[in-house]
mmCIF file of C-alpha atoms in Angstrom:
data_model
loop_
_atom_site.group_PDB
_atom_site.id
_atom_site.type_symbol
_atom_site.label_atom_id
_atom_site.label_comp_id
_atom_site.label_asym_id
_atom_site.label_seq_id
_atom_site.Cartn_x
_atom_site.Cartn_y
_atom_site.Cartn_z
ATOM 1 C CA MET W 26 74.277 -68.720 -122.358
ATOM 2 C CA PRO W 27 78.080 -68.466 -122.734
ATOM 3 C CA PHE W 28 80.104 -68.936 -119.569
ATOM 4 C CA LEU W 29 82.192 -66.055 -118.285
ATOM 5 C CA GLY W 30 85.565 -66.152 -116.582
ATOM 6 C CA GLN W 31 87.663 -69.255 -116.045
ATOM 7 C CA ASP W 32 86.488 -72.653 -117.185
ATOM 8 C CA TRP W 33 84.685 -74.307 -114.246
ATOM 9 C CA ARG W 34 86.060 -77.689 -115.371
ATOM 10 C CA SER W 35 89.424 -76.844 -113.787
ATOM 11 C CA PRO W 36 91.961 -76.996 -116.662
ATOM 12 C CA GLY W 37 94.627 -79.606 -116.086
ATOM 13 C CA TRP W 38 92.311 -82.567 -115.478
ATOM 14 C CA ARG W 39 90.899 -84.955 -118.045
ATOM 15 C CA TRP W 40 87.139 -84.616 -118.420
ATOM 16 C CA VAL W 41 84.538 -86.821 -120.124
ATOM 17 C CA LYS W 42 81.024 -85.720 -121.041
ATOM 18 C CA THR W 43 78.247 -88.084 -119.908
ATOM 19 C CA GLU W 44 74.477 -87.962 -119.813
ATOM 20 C CA ASP W 45 74.623 -86.626 -116.251
ATOM 21 C CA GLY W 46 77.161 -83.930 -117.121
ATOM 22 C CA TRP W 47 80.960 -83.654 -117.134
ATOM 23 C CA LYS W 48 82.846 -86.304 -115.147
ATOM 24 C CA ARG W 49 86.490 -86.032 -114.141
ATOM 25 C CA CYS W 50 88.703 -89.000 -114.974
ATOM 26 C CA GLU W 51 91.381 -89.751 -112.436
ATOM 27 C CA SER W 52 94.153 -92.317 -112.596
ATOM 28 C CA PHE W 53 94.827 -93.940 -109.235
ATOM 29 C CA SER W 54 97.705 -96.096 -108.185
ATOM 30 C CA PRO W 55 97.042 -99.416 -106.403
ATOM 31 C CA ALA W 56 98.263 -97.888 -103.141
ATOM 32 C CA LEU W 57 95.742 -95.086 -103.433
ATOM 33 C CA GLU W 58 92.918 -97.511 -104.268
ATOM 34 C CA ASN W 59 93.787 -99.624 -101.225
ATOM 35 C CA GLY W 60 93.817 -96.477 -99.094
ATOM 36 C CA ASN W 61 90.414 -95.456 -100.430
ATOM 37 C CA ASN W 62 89.034 -98.927 -99.723
ATOM 38 C CA GLN W 63 90.283 -98.694 -96.152
ATOM 39 C CA LEU W 64 88.660 -95.287 -95.777
ATOM 40 C CA ASN W 65 85.407 -96.674 -97.204
ATOM 41 C CA ASP W 66 85.511 -99.578 -94.746
ATOM 42 C CA ILE W 67 86.072 -97.162 -91.866
ATOM 43 C CA GLY W 68 83.245 -95.008 -93.141
ATOM 44 C CA HIS W 69 80.861 -97.976 -93.376
ATOM 45 C CA ALA W 70 81.882 -99.086 -89.859
ATOM 46 C CA VAL W 71 81.081 -95.649 -88.504
ATOM 47 C CA ILE W 72 77.769 -95.638 -90.360
ATOM 48 C CA LEU W 73 76.820 -99.070 -89.023
ATOM 49 C CA THR W 74 77.519 -98.063 -85.444
ATOM 50 C CA GLY W 75 75.425 -94.911 -85.753
ATOM 51 C CA ASN W 76 72.117 -94.753 -83.961
ATOM 52 C CA ASP W 77 70.222 -92.169 -86.006
ATOM 53 C CA GLU W 78 70.058 -90.634 -89.479
ATOM 54 C CA ASP W 79 71.856 -87.420 -88.501
ATOM 55 C CA GLU W 80 74.869 -89.299 -87.233
ATOM 56 C CA GLU W 81 74.882 -91.466 -90.371
ATOM 57 C CA LEU W 82 74.818 -88.426 -92.659
ATOM 58 C CA TYR W 83 77.570 -86.707 -90.674
ATOM 59 C CA SER W 84 79.756 -89.803 -90.830
ATOM 60 C CA THR W 85 79.301 -90.117 -94.584
ATOM 61 C CA GLU W 86 80.406 -86.504 -95.147
ATOM 62 C CA ASP W 87 83.421 -87.050 -92.900
ATOM 63 C CA CYS W 88 84.350 -90.120 -94.870
ATOM 64 C CA GLU W 89 84.124 -88.291 -98.207
ATOM 65 C CA PHE W 90 86.175 -85.396 -96.860
ATOM 66 C CA ALA W 91 88.865 -87.746 -95.534
ATOM 67 C CA ALA W 92 88.972 -89.607 -98.839
ATOM 68 C CA LYS W 93 89.426 -86.385 -100.811
ATOM 69 C CA LYS W 94 92.146 -85.180 -98.452
ATOM 70 C CA ARG W 95 93.933 -88.532 -98.754
ATOM 71 C CA LYS W 96 93.847 -88.312 -102.548
ATOM 72 C CA LYS W 97 95.214 -84.760 -102.437
ATOM 73 C CA ASP W 98 98.055 -85.724 -100.085
ATOM 74 C CA HIS W 99 98.837 -88.756 -102.201
ATOM 75 C CA PHE W 100 99.229 -86.741 -105.397
ATOM 76 C CA ARG W 101 101.335 -84.183 -103.544
ATOM 77 C CA ASN W 102 103.705 -86.571 -101.776
ATOM 78 C CA ASN W 103 103.946 -89.690 -103.923
ATOM 79 C CA ALA W 104 106.818 -89.353 -106.415
ATOM 80 C CA ASP W 105 105.342 -92.023 -108.681
ATOM 81 C CA SER W 106 101.944 -90.383 -108.953
ATOM 82 C CA GLN W 107 100.685 -88.204 -111.764
ATOM 83 C CA ARG W 108 102.407 -84.818 -111.932
ATOM 84 C CA PHE W 109 101.044 -81.636 -113.444
ATOM 85 C CA TYR W 110 103.286 -79.800 -115.878
ATOM 86 C CA ARG W 111 103.592 -76.048 -115.498
ATOM 87 C CA GLU W 112 104.230 -74.436 -118.858
ATOM 88 C CA LYS W 113 107.180 -72.055 -119.186
ATOM 89 C CA TRP W 114 105.448 -69.940 -121.796
ATOM 90 C CA ILE W 115 102.735 -67.291 -121.670
ATOM 91 C CA TYR W 116 100.067 -66.131 -124.092
ATOM 92 C CA VAL W 117 100.413 -62.384 -124.635
ATOM 93 C CA HIS W 118 96.834 -61.174 -125.085
ATOM 94 C CA LYS W 119 95.880 -57.518 -125.289
ATOM 95 C CA GLU W 120 92.141 -57.836 -125.698
ATOM 96 C CA SER W 121 89.305 -59.110 -123.498
ATOM 97 C CA THR W 122 86.901 -61.749 -124.783
ATOM 98 C CA LYS W 123 83.888 -63.517 -123.309
ATOM 99 C CA GLU W 124 86.054 -66.553 -122.537
ATOM 100 C CA ARG W 125 89.056 -64.603 -121.266
ATOM 101 C CA HIS W 126 89.011 -61.432 -119.222
ATOM 102 C CA GLY W 127 91.780 -58.989 -118.457
ATOM 103 C CA TYR W 128 95.211 -58.525 -119.947
ATOM 104 C CA CYS W 129 98.564 -60.216 -119.637
ATOM 105 C CA THR W 130 100.612 -58.110 -117.235
ATOM 106 C CA LEU W 131 104.355 -57.677 -116.900
ATOM 107 C CA GLY W 132 104.273 -59.248 -113.443
ATOM 108 C CA GLU W 133 102.388 -62.295 -114.707
ATOM 109 C CA ALA W 134 104.896 -62.830 -117.512
ATOM 110 C CA PHE W 135 107.791 -62.340 -115.112
ATOM 111 C CA ASN W 136 106.439 -65.074 -112.836
ATOM 112 C CA ARG W 137 105.596 -67.557 -115.598
ATOM 113 C CA LEU W 138 108.810 -67.541 -117.651
ATOM 114 C CA ASP W 139 111.017 -69.157 -114.989
ATOM 115 C CA PHE W 140 113.818 -66.611 -114.744
ATOM 116 C CA SER W 141 115.124 -68.370 -111.617
ATOM 117 C CA SER W 142 116.299 -71.283 -113.763
ATOM 118 C CA ALA W 143 117.389 -69.009 -116.614
ATOM 119 C CA ILE W 144 120.092 -67.306 -114.529
ATOM 120 C CA GLN W 145 121.800 -70.677 -114.066
ATOM 121 C CA ASP W 146 122.324 -70.852 -117.839
ATOM 122 C CA ILE W 147 125.340 -68.776 -118.863
ATOM 123 C CA ARG W 148 123.730 -68.107 -122.262
ATOM 124 C CA ARG W 149 120.752 -66.378 -120.603
ATOM 125 C CA PHE W 150 122.432 -64.784 -117.598
ATOM 126 C CA ASN W 151 123.221 -61.409 -119.232
ATOM 127 C CA TYR W 152 119.773 -61.323 -120.832
ATOM 128 C CA VAL W 153 117.973 -61.727 -117.487
ATOM 129 C CA VAL W 154 120.234 -59.172 -115.772
ATOM 130 C CA LYS W 155 119.561 -56.611 -118.508
ATOM 131 C CA LEU W 156 115.828 -57.257 -118.231
ATOM 132 C CA LEU W 157 115.922 -56.758 -114.455
ATOM 133 C CA GLN W 158 117.838 -53.512 -114.991
ATOM 134 C CA LEU W 159 115.206 -52.163 -117.384
ATOM 135 C CA ILE W 160 112.444 -53.092 -114.931
ATOM 136 C CA ALA W 161 114.339 -51.358 -112.131
ATOM 137 C CA LYS W 162 114.610 -48.157 -114.164
ATOM 138 C CA SER W 163 110.994 -47.705 -115.180
ATOM 139 C CA GLN W 164 108.664 -50.650 -114.524
ATOM 140 C CA LEU W 165 109.238 -51.617 -110.896
ATOM 141 C CA THR W 166 105.893 -50.235 -109.741
ATOM 142 C CA SER W 167 104.129 -52.128 -112.538
ATOM 143 C CA LEU W 168 104.893 -55.446 -110.834
ATOM 144 C CA SER W 169 102.338 -57.051 -108.567
ATOM 145 C CA GLY W 170 103.204 -57.960 -104.992
ATOM 146 C CA ALA W 171 103.971 -61.572 -105.940
ATOM 147 C CA ALA W 172 106.051 -60.466 -108.929
ATOM 148 C CA GLN W 173 108.019 -58.061 -106.727
ATOM 149 C CA LYS W 174 108.857 -60.869 -104.306
ATOM 150 C CA ASN W 175 109.920 -63.001 -107.253
ATOM 151 C CA TYR W 176 111.997 -60.111 -108.639
ATOM 152 C CA PHE W 177 114.006 -59.655 -105.440
ATOM 153 C CA SER W 178 114.302 -63.417 -104.970
ATOM 154 C CA ILE W 179 115.872 -63.765 -108.426
ATOM 155 C CA LEU W 180 118.087 -60.768 -107.726
ATOM 156 C CA ASP W 181 119.285 -62.416 -104.522
ATOM 157 C CA LYS W 182 120.199 -65.575 -106.464
ATOM 158 C CA ILE W 183 122.076 -63.488 -109.034
ATOM 159 C CA VAL W 184 124.126 -61.737 -106.345
ATOM 160 C CA GLN W 185 124.946 -65.037 -104.640
ATOM 161 C CA LYS W 186 125.966 -66.539 -107.982
ATOM 162 C CA VAL W 187 128.305 -63.619 -108.675
ATOM 163 C CA MET W 188 129.789 -63.869 -105.185
ATOM 164 C CA GLU W 189 130.468 -67.578 -105.665
ATOM 165 C CA ASP W 190 131.459 -67.719 -109.341
ATOM 166 C CA GLN W 191 132.743 -64.126 -109.667
ATOM 167 C CA TYR W 192 131.035 -63.925 -113.049
ATOM 168 C CA ASN W 193 130.592 -60.446 -114.552
ATOM 169 C CA PRO W 194 130.330 -58.403 -111.314
ATOM 170 C CA ARG W 195 130.403 -55.104 -113.255
ATOM 171 C CA LEU W 196 127.061 -55.907 -114.874
ATOM 172 C CA ILE W 197 125.453 -56.608 -111.498
ATOM 173 C CA LYS W 198 126.919 -53.442 -109.980
ATOM 174 C CA ASP W 199 125.245 -51.375 -112.713
ATOM 175 C CA LEU W 200 121.928 -53.138 -112.034
ATOM 176 C CA LEU W 201 122.097 -52.525 -108.281
ATOM 177 C CA GLN W 202 123.070 -48.890 -108.823
ATOM 178 C CA ASP W 203 119.997 -48.266 -110.989
ATOM 179 C CA LEU W 204 117.783 -50.187 -108.572
ATOM 180 C CA SER W 205 118.993 -48.303 -105.499
ATOM 181 C CA SER W 206 118.449 -44.964 -107.276
ATOM 182 C CA THR W 207 114.899 -45.973 -108.196
ATOM 183 C CA LEU W 208 114.099 -47.168 -104.677
ATOM 184 C CA CYS W 209 115.397 -43.923 -103.173
ATOM 185 C CA ILE W 210 113.122 -41.921 -105.464
ATOM 186 C CA LEU W 211 110.104 -44.136 -104.738
ATOM 187 C CA ILE W 212 110.585 -44.053 -100.974
ATOM 188 C CA ARG W 213 111.187 -40.307 -100.944
ATOM 189 C CA GLY W 214 108.113 -39.632 -103.065
ATOM 190 C CA VAL W 215 105.868 -42.295 -101.583
ATOM 191 C CA GLY W 216 102.943 -39.865 -101.447
ATOM 192 C CA LYS W 217 103.049 -39.391 -105.213
ATOM 193 C CA SER W 218 103.989 -42.917 -106.297
ATOM 194 C CA VAL W 219 101.913 -46.060 -106.264
ATOM 195 C CA LEU W 220 103.782 -48.641 -104.210
ATOM 196 C CA VAL W 221 102.517 -52.189 -103.745
ATOM 197 C CA GLY W 222 103.235 -53.085 -100.128
ATOM 198 C CA ASN W 223 104.065 -51.304 -96.907
ATOM 199 C CA ILE W 224 106.672 -48.528 -96.967
ATOM 200 C CA ASN W 225 108.715 -50.439 -94.375
ATOM 201 C CA ILE W 226 109.035 -53.335 -96.822
ATOM 202 C CA TRP W 227 110.526 -51.006 -99.429
ATOM 203 C CA ILE W 228 112.938 -49.533 -96.895
ATOM 204 C CA CYS W 229 114.031 -53.048 -95.976
ATOM 205 C CA ARG W 230 114.541 -53.837 -99.671
ATOM 206 C CA LEU W 231 116.638 -50.718 -100.136
ATOM 207 C CA GLU W 232 118.807 -51.708 -97.171
ATOM 208 C CA THR W 233 119.259 -55.150 -98.718
ATOM 209 C CA VAL W 234 120.316 -53.628 -102.043
ATOM 210 C CA LEU W 235 122.837 -51.381 -100.282
ATOM 211 C CA LEU W 236 124.201 -54.437 -98.459
ATOM 212 C CA TRP W 237 124.587 -56.275 -101.781
ATOM 213 C CA GLN W 238 126.430 -53.297 -103.215
ATOM 214 C CA GLN W 239 128.823 -53.318 -100.270
ATOM 215 C CA GLN W 240 129.440 -57.056 -100.679
ATOM 216 C CA LEU W 241 130.233 -56.665 -104.373
ATOM 217 C CA GLN W 242 132.450 -53.687 -103.634
ATOM 218 C CA ASN W 243 134.517 -55.850 -101.269
ATOM 219 C CA LEU W 244 134.587 -58.803 -103.670
ATOM 220 C CA GLN W 245 138.083 -60.174 -104.121
ATOM 221 C CA MET W 246 138.863 -62.164 -107.248
ATOM 222 C CA ASN W 247 140.401 -65.536 -106.470
ATOM 223 C CA LYS W 248 143.749 -65.999 -108.153
ATOM 224 C CA GLN W 249 143.767 -69.127 -110.250
ATOM 225 C CA VAL W 250 146.711 -71.403 -109.538
ATOM 226 C CA ASN W 251 147.452 -73.289 -112.746
ATOM 227 C CA ASN W 252 150.766 -74.683 -113.881
ATOM 228 C CA GLY W 253 149.491 -75.408 -117.387
ATOM 229 C CA LEU W 254 148.965 -73.189 -120.433
ATOM 230 C CA THR W 255 147.600 -69.712 -119.626
ATOM 231 C CA LEU W 256 146.097 -66.917 -121.709
ATOM 232 C CA SER W 257 149.409 -65.065 -121.837
ATOM 233 C CA ASP W 258 151.089 -68.105 -123.408
ATOM 234 C CA LEU W 259 148.942 -67.913 -126.547
ATOM 235 C CA PRO W 260 150.417 -66.457 -129.743
ATOM 236 C CA VAL W 261 149.873 -62.757 -130.384
ATOM 237 C CA HIS W 262 147.608 -63.297 -133.396
ATOM 238 C CA MET W 263 145.303 -65.545 -131.307
ATOM 239 C CA LEU W 264 145.132 -62.947 -128.529
ATOM 240 C CA ASN W 265 144.296 -60.318 -131.142
ATOM 241 C CA ASN W 266 141.484 -62.509 -132.507
ATOM 242 C CA ILE W 267 140.080 -62.907 -128.999
ATOM 243 C CA LEU W 268 139.995 -59.135 -128.476
ATOM 244 C CA HIS W 269 138.222 -58.639 -131.807
ATOM 245 C CA ARG W 270 135.428 -60.948 -130.603
ATOM 246 C CA PHE W 271 134.544 -58.625 -127.727
ATOM 247 C CA SER W 272 131.551 -56.307 -128.201
ATOM 248 C CA ASP W 273 131.956 -54.295 -124.975
ATOM 249 C CA GLY W 274 134.675 -51.675 -124.637
ATOM 250 C CA TRP W 275 134.966 -52.152 -120.884
ATOM 251 C CA ASP W 276 135.689 -55.852 -121.367
ATOM 252 C CA ILE W 277 138.547 -54.949 -123.714
ATOM 253 C CA ILE W 278 140.015 -52.549 -121.156
ATOM 254 C CA THR W 279 139.706 -55.142 -118.378
ATOM 255 C CA LEU W 280 141.425 -57.821 -120.451
ATOM 256 C CA GLY W 281 144.162 -55.344 -121.360
ATOM 257 C CA GLN W 282 145.133 -55.175 -117.683
ATOM 258 C CA VAL W 283 146.133 -58.843 -117.590
ATOM 259 C CA SER W 284 149.534 -58.507 -119.240
ATOM 260 C CA PRO W 285 151.670 -55.941 -121.149
ATOM 261 C CA THR W 286 151.044 -57.792 -124.417
ATOM 262 C CA LEU W 287 147.287 -57.651 -123.996
ATOM 263 C CA TYR W 288 147.493 -53.985 -123.022
ATOM 264 C CA MET W 289 149.355 -53.212 -126.248
ATOM 265 C CA LEU W 290 146.772 -55.095 -128.306
ATOM 266 C CA SER W 291 143.867 -53.426 -126.478
ATOM 267 C CA GLU W 292 145.161 -49.974 -127.483
ATOM 268 C CA ASP W 293 145.098 -50.771 -131.204
ATOM 269 C CA ARG W 294 143.267 -48.058 -133.178
ATOM 270 C CA GLN W 295 141.829 -50.543 -135.682
ATOM 271 C CA LEU W 296 140.278 -52.563 -132.858
ATOM 272 C CA TRP W 297 138.375 -49.544 -131.522
ATOM 273 C CA LYS W 298 137.466 -48.365 -135.012
ATOM 274 C CA LYS W 299 135.791 -51.683 -135.813
ATOM 275 C CA LEU W 300 134.036 -51.568 -132.449
ATOM 276 C CA CYS W 301 132.637 -48.110 -133.233
ATOM 277 C CA GLN W 302 131.550 -49.189 -136.705
ATOM 278 C CA TYR W 303 129.796 -52.221 -135.264
ATOM 279 C CA HIS W 304 127.742 -50.316 -132.695
ATOM 280 C CA PHE W 305 127.105 -46.933 -134.327
ATOM 281 C CA PRO W 306 126.184 -45.725 -137.835
ATOM 282 C CA GLU W 307 128.667 -43.534 -139.680
ATOM 283 C CA LYS W 308 126.498 -40.410 -139.507
ATOM 284 C CA GLN W 309 126.883 -40.368 -135.723
ATOM 285 C CA PHE W 310 130.696 -40.198 -136.000
ATOM 286 C CA CYS W 311 130.577 -36.746 -137.559
ATOM 287 C CA ARG W 312 128.779 -35.290 -134.558
ATOM 288 C CA HIS W 313 131.357 -36.459 -132.029
ATOM 289 C CA LEU W 314 134.729 -36.467 -133.769
ATOM 290 C CA ILE W 315 137.610 -36.619 -131.293
ATOM 291 C CA SER W 316 141.169 -36.154 -132.561
ATOM 292 C CA SER W 317 144.380 -37.226 -130.860
ATOM 293 C CA GLU W 318 147.516 -35.104 -130.466
ATOM 294 C CA LYS W 319 148.879 -36.535 -133.725
ATOM 295 C CA GLY W 320 145.799 -35.441 -135.649
ATOM 296 C CA HIS W 321 144.315 -38.935 -135.975
ATOM 297 C CA ILE W 322 140.824 -39.860 -134.836
ATOM 298 C CA ASP W 323 140.917 -41.277 -131.305
ATOM 299 C CA TRP W 324 138.537 -44.195 -131.816
ATOM 300 C CA LYS W 325 138.777 -45.339 -128.201
ATOM 301 C CA LEU W 326 137.527 -42.008 -126.843
ATOM 302 C CA MET W 327 135.023 -41.900 -129.712
ATOM 303 C CA TYR W 328 133.494 -45.188 -128.556
ATOM 304 C CA PHE W 329 132.932 -44.033 -124.977
ATOM 305 C CA ALA W 330 131.665 -40.626 -126.126
ATOM 306 C CA LEU W 331 129.138 -42.218 -128.489
ATOM 307 C CA GLU W 332 128.121 -44.718 -125.808
ATOM 308 C CA LYS W 333 126.866 -41.842 -123.646
ATOM 309 C CA TYR W 334 124.527 -40.551 -126.354
ATOM 310 C CA TYR W 335 123.421 -43.645 -128.283
ATOM 311 C CA PRO W 336 122.528 -47.216 -127.303
ATOM 312 C CA ILE W 337 124.966 -49.949 -128.291
ATOM 313 C CA LYS W 338 123.991 -53.206 -129.948
ATOM 314 C CA GLU W 339 123.118 -55.980 -127.532
ATOM 315 C CA GLN W 340 124.374 -59.544 -127.918
ATOM 316 C CA TYR W 341 122.984 -62.498 -125.980
ATOM 317 C CA GLY W 342 123.662 -66.204 -126.147
ATOM 318 C CA ASP W 343 119.950 -66.974 -125.857
ATOM 319 C CA THR W 344 116.817 -64.834 -125.731
ATOM 320 C CA LEU W 345 113.088 -65.198 -125.305
ATOM 321 C CA HIS W 346 111.145 -65.766 -128.532
ATOM 322 C CA PHE W 347 107.722 -64.586 -129.624
ATOM 323 C CA CYS W 348 105.507 -66.632 -131.938
ATOM 324 C CA ARG W 349 103.610 -64.299 -134.264
ATOM 325 C CA HIS W 350 101.152 -67.079 -135.119
ATOM 326 C CA CYS W 351 100.189 -68.025 -131.546
ATOM 327 C CA SER W 352 101.074 -64.749 -129.740
ATOM 328 C CA ILE W 353 103.050 -66.792 -127.202
ATOM 329 C CA LEU W 354 106.248 -65.729 -125.440
ATOM 330 C CA PHE W 355 108.631 -68.553 -124.525
ATOM 331 C CA TRP W 356 112.203 -69.829 -124.246
ATOM 332 C CA LYS W 357 113.157 -71.487 -127.502
ATOM 333 C CA ASP W 358 114.458 -74.729 -126.018
ATOM 334 C CA THR W 359 111.280 -75.293 -123.955
ATOM 335 C CA GLY W 360 109.010 -74.756 -126.964
ATOM 336 C CA HIS W 361 105.269 -74.082 -127.001
ATOM 337 C CA PRO W 362 102.132 -75.735 -128.467
ATOM 338 C CA CYS W 363 102.283 -74.045 -131.891
ATOM 339 C CA THR W 364 99.555 -74.760 -134.456
ATOM 340 C CA ALA W 365 101.416 -73.294 -137.454
ATOM 341 C CA SER W 366 102.445 -75.599 -140.294
ATOM 342 C CA ASP W 367 106.021 -74.304 -140.103
ATOM 343 C CA PRO W 368 106.609 -72.901 -136.582
ATOM 344 C CA ASN W 369 110.189 -71.756 -137.286
ATOM 345 C CA THR W 370 108.971 -69.123 -139.734
ATOM 346 C CA CYS W 371 106.793 -67.520 -137.043
ATOM 347 C CA LEU W 372 109.487 -67.073 -134.397
ATOM 348 C CA MET W 373 110.930 -63.691 -133.525
ATOM 349 C CA PRO W 374 113.688 -63.082 -130.945
ATOM 350 C CA VAL W 375 112.687 -60.662 -128.203
ATOM 351 C CA SER W 376 115.217 -58.225 -126.752
ATOM 352 C CA PRO W 377 114.867 -57.088 -123.113
ATOM 353 C CA GLN W 378 113.468 -53.719 -124.246
ATOM 354 C CA HIS W 379 111.021 -55.448 -126.592
ATOM 355 C CA PHE W 380 109.913 -57.617 -123.664
ATOM 356 C CA ILE W 381 109.050 -54.474 -121.687
ATOM 357 C CA ASP W 382 107.281 -52.911 -124.694
ATOM 358 C CA LEU W 383 105.047 -55.982 -125.137
ATOM 359 C CA PHE W 384 103.284 -55.165 -121.862
ATOM 360 C CA LYS W 385 102.801 -51.425 -122.354
ATOM 361 C CA PHE W 386 99.199 -50.692 -123.186
#
């Protein structure tokens, strides 16, 4: 008869099949063995001093319980003992089998992929923020209670990182704006929406989001005191090359406020034309042509007009990857146990929107 549900052999341990059944192999340190011997001696002493069979049986069970607890505490507290590795990848399964029941949920994936560590990596920071923004817009109620706690915990770390490092506050402001709007709708329509948790918890979360928004609104950029070479000291052609590397129009405008030279370069028509051509196909230009007073196409206004109607291309330093061979979602540098002969040919980068779509059934 096939077994159903999780493997009773507790995955993570090493098991050996014997004539009497499956036996678990454990590796003990000398300190643990000495501790077990002491417990056994105590147990035997208690047994020897017992007067009847009931007391002897009770003492034996106590001894076994104490020994098991000592082993558990030893593995938990001893830094030199065997550690169990928690994988930072997840198998995306959409079908139930006899060996595996249920589906991989968005909340489960959110908890397993270690986004708390990912936000400390500047290559992944924007990716995680964009993913949290998409979840805030449409998938917040799809998260389990544990995943929701993890979501707001990661969001708290992001806000604190921005407050300390002052890194990309505009991106976080957009995320908090979408999240506060969603929370207002959910709390107002609590009778129609499915909320995991008490309504007071959601009100408290909304108040926290509003507090974060106020903190970011009052954020003051620290002026860097540097007597060495600055951005304004670079040649004009190098400054122009830097501006052409930007893929976000708002970043170009912000950089143009640094100095008069950068402002002049940020108003270049060719710069905005290339930006429009990068993000939008040519057929979309014809629908939203905007001319300047001189009769030329105003590419800067064109970019922001097109941005309202069409999504722009997203660029990230690092993204999650999906293995088509193993159906596993993972960070590329952590890897996964792939069985393909050439794993690199099976990898596919996953955008934040694709991540959400993977868990829509």
